[in-house]
Short mmCIF file of C-alpha atoms in Angstrom, two decimals:
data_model
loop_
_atom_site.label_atom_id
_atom_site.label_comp_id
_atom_site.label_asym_id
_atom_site.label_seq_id
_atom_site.Cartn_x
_atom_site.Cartn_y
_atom_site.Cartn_z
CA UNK Y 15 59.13 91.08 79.29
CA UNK Y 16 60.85 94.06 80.79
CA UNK Y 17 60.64 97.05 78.88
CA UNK Y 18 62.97 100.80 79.54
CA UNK Y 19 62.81 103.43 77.73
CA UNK Y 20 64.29 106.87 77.69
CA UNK Y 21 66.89 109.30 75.62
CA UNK Y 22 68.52 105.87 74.84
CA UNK Y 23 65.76 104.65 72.76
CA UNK Y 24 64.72 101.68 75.12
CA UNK Y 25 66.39 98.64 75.77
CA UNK Y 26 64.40 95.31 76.45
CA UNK Y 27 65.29 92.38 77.87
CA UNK Y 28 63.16 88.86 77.26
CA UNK Y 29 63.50 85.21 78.20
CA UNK Y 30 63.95 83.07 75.27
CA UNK Y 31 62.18 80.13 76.77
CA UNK Y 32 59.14 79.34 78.46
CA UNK Y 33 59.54 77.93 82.28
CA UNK Y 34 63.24 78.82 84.12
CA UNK Y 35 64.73 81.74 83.28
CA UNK Y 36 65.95 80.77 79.85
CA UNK Y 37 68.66 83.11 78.13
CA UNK Y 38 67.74 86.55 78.97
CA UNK Y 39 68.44 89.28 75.47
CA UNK Y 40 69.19 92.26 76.12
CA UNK Y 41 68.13 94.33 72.91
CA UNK Y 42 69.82 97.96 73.14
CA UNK Y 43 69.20 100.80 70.76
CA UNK Y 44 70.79 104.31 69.86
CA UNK Y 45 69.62 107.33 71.25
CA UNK Y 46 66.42 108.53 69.92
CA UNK Y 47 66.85 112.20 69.84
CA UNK Y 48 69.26 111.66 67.22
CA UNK Y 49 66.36 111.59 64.83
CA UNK Y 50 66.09 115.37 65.48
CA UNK Y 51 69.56 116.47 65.89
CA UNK Y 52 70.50 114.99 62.22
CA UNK Y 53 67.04 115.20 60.76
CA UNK Y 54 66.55 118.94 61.14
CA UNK Y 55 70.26 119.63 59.43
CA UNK Y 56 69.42 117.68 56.14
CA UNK Y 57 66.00 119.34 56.43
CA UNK Y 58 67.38 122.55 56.13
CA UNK Y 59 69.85 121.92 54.09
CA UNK Y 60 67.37 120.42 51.23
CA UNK Y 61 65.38 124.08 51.80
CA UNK Y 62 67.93 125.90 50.08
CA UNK Y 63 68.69 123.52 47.47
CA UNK Y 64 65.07 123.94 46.50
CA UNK Y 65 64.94 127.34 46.19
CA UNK Y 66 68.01 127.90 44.26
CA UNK Y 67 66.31 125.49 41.84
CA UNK Y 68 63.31 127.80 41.74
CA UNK Y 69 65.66 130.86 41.19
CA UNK Y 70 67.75 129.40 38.90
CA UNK Y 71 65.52 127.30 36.48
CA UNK Y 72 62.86 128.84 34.38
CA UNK Y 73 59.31 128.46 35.47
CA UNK Y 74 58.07 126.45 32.90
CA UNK Y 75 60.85 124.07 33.49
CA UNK Y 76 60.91 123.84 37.46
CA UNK Y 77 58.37 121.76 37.97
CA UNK Y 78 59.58 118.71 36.70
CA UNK Y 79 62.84 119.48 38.40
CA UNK Y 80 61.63 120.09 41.87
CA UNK Y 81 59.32 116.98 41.90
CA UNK Y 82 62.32 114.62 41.01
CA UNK Y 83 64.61 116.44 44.17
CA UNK Y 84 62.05 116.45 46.60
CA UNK Y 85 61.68 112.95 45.53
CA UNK Y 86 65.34 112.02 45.55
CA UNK Y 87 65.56 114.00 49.03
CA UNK Y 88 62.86 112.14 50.43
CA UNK Y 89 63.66 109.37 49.76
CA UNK Y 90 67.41 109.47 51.39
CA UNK Y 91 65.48 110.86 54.38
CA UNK Y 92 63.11 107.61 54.69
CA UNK Y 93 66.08 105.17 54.02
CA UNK Y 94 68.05 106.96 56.65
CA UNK Y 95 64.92 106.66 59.07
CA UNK Y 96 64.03 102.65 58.34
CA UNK Y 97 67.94 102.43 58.74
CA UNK Y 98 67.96 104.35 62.16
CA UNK Y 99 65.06 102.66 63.43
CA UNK Y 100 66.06 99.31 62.91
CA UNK Y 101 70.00 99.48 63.93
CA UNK Y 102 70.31 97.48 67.40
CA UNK Y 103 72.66 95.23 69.32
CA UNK Y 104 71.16 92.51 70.94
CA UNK Y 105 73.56 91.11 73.78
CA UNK Y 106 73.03 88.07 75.86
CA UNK Y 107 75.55 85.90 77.74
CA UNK Y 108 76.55 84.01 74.96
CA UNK Y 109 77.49 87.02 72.60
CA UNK Y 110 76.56 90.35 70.55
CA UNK Y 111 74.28 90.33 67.74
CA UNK Y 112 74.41 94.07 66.14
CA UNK Y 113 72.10 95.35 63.46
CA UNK Y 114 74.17 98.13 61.93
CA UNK Y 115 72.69 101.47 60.29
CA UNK Y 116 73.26 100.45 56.84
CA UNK Y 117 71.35 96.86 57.37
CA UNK Y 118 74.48 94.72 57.91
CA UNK Y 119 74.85 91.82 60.72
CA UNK Y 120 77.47 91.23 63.22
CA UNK Y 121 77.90 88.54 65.39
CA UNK Y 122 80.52 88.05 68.25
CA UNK Y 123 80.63 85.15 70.33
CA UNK Y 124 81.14 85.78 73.74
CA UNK Y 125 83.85 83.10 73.98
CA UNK Y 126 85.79 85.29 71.71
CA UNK Y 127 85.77 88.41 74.38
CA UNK Y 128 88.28 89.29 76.40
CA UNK Y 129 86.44 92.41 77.98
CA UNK Y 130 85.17 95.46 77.88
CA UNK Y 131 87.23 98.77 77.62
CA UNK Y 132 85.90 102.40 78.49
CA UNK Y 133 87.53 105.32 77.39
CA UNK Y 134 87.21 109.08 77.49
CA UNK Y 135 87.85 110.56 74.40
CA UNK Y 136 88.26 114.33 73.45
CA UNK Y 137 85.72 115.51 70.62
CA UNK Y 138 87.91 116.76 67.56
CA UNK Y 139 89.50 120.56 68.46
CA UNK Y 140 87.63 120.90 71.48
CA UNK Y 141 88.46 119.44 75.44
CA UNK Y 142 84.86 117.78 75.69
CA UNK Y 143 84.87 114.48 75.97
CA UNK Y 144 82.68 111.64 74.79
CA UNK Y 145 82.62 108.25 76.36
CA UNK Y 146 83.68 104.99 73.60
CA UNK Y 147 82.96 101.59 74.69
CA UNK Y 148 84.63 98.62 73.03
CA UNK Y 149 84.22 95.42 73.02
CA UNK Y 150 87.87 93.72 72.65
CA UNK Y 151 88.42 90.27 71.03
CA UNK Y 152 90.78 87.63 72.39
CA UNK Y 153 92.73 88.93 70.23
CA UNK Y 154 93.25 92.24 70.68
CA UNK Y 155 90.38 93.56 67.90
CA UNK Y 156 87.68 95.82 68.44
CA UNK Y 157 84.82 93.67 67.76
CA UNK Y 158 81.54 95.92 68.98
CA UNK Y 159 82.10 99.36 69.77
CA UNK Y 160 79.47 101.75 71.52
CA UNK Y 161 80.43 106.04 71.12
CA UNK Y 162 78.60 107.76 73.22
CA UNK Y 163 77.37 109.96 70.69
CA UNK Y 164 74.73 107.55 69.91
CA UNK Y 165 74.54 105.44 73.33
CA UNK Y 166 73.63 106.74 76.31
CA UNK Y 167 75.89 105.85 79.54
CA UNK Y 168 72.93 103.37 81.38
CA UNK Y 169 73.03 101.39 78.19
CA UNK Y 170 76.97 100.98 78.08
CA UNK Y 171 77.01 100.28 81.94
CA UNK Y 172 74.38 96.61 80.70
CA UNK Y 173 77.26 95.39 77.89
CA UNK Y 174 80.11 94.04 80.73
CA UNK Y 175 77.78 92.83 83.09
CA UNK Y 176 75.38 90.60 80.45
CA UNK Y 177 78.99 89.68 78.44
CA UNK Y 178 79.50 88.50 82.18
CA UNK Y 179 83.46 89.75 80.89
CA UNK Y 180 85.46 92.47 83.40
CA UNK Y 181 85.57 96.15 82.57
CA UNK Y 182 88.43 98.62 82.14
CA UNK Y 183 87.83 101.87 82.20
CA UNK Y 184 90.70 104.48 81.00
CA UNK Y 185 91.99 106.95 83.79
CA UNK Y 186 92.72 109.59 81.40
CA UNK Y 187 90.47 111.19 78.47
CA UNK Y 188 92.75 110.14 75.23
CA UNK Y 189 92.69 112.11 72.02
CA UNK Y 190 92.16 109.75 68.92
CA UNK Y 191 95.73 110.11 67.76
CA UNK Y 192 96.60 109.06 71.54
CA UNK Y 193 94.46 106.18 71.41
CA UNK Y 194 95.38 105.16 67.36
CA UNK Y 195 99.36 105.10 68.66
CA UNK Y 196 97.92 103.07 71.43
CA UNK Y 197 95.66 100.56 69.70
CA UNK Y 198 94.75 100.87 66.35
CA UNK Y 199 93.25 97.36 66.82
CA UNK Y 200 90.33 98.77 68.22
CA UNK Y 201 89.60 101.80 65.71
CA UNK Y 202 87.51 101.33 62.73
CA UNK Y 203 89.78 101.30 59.67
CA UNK Y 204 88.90 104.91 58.69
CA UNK Y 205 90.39 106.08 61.47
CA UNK Y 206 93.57 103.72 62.22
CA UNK Y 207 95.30 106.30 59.68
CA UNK Y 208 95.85 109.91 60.50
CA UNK Y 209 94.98 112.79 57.63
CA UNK Y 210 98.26 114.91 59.05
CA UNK Y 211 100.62 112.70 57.86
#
C-alpha cells in the first residue's frame, strides 16, 4: 500500500486484489488544517456564550445551565469532528465513491463521466481566487465537485488521470454569477439562484 500525506490529509492508494495489479483506489481526503481554521472560531465563539451565561444568570442557578451548554457545545464540536474525519472520496477507474461531511454516500460510475473541468473562481468581494474541480456527467451535471478550499491542488491533479477522462481547465478566473449564467448544471442547488435578484 502506498501511503501520502501532507496539508491534504493523505491520500492512499491500494490494490484490491492479491497477485496483478488488481483495481488500484485512490482514497483522497480534505485538508487537515481545516480542523484548526474552523475549530478555533466555534471555540471562541462558545467562550463568550459562556460567560454571558455566568453574567447574566444568578449563581445559584448557573450551574445547571452551563453544564447543559458546554454539553450541547461539545457535543456539535465532536459530531463535526467524527464527520470531518470520516468525509472521503474514494476514486478508482471505474468511478467515485464520496463519503460526504454529514455521513451521506455518493456514487458515480465512471461510464457516466464525460470529464473533468477546472476553474478559477473569485472568492466572494475579493479578486483571490480559489481553484473548483468538477466532475461533469454525460449529461451535463455536476456529479463530484472538489473547491479548493478543502482540497489541496496535488489531490485534484489524481481525479482526471485515475477517471482515465480528459481535463479542461478554464482560461479565465469566473465569478460565481459568471459561472451560474454559464452552467448552473454544475452548481449545487444553493447556489444555481442568485440572492440579488
Amino acid at each position: 500500500m502506498e501511503l501520502r500525506s501532507g496539508d491534504a490529509g493523505g491520500s492512499s492508494s491500494a490494490a484490491a486484489a492479491v497477485g496483478g495489479e488488481g483495481l488500484r483506489v485512490f482514497t483522497l481526503r480534505p485538508r487537515r488544517s481545516l480542523a484548526r481554521s474552523i475549530g478555533l472560531p466555534i471555540a471562541a465563539l462558545a467562550i463568550p456564550v459562556l460567560a454571558a451565561e455566568i453574567w447574566l444568570i444568578d449563581s445559584s442557578e448557573a450551574l445547571p445551565v452551563m453544564a447543559a451548554t458546554a454539553a450541547v457545545v461539545l457535543s456539535v464540536v465532536f459530531v463535526a469532528w467524527v464527520g470531518y474525519r470520516r468525509a472521503n472520496a474514494s476514486i478508482s477507474r471505474y468511478g467515485i465513491v464520496e463519503r460526504g461531511f454529514f455521513g451521506g454516500v455518493s456514487t458515480v460510475a465512471a461510464r457516466d463521466v464525460a470529464g473533468v473541468l477546472r476553474v478559477q473562481l473569485y472568492r466572494t468581494n475579493s479578486l483571490d481566487t480559489t481553484q473548483e474541480l468538477f466532475v461533469v456527467e454525460r449529461t451535463g451535471r455536476g456529479a463530484f465537485r472538489m473547491r479548493g478550499r478543502f482540497w489541496d491542488e496535488p489531490t485534484m491533479n489524481q481525479v482526471a488521470e485515475v477517471l482515465g477522462v480528459d481535463e479542461t481547465v478554464g482560461a479565465e478566473p469566473m465569478t460565481l454569477a459568471e459561472l451560474r449564467e454559464a452552467n448552473p448544471r454544475l452548481l449545487y442547488w444553493f447556489e444555481r439562484r442568485s440572492l440579488t435578484r
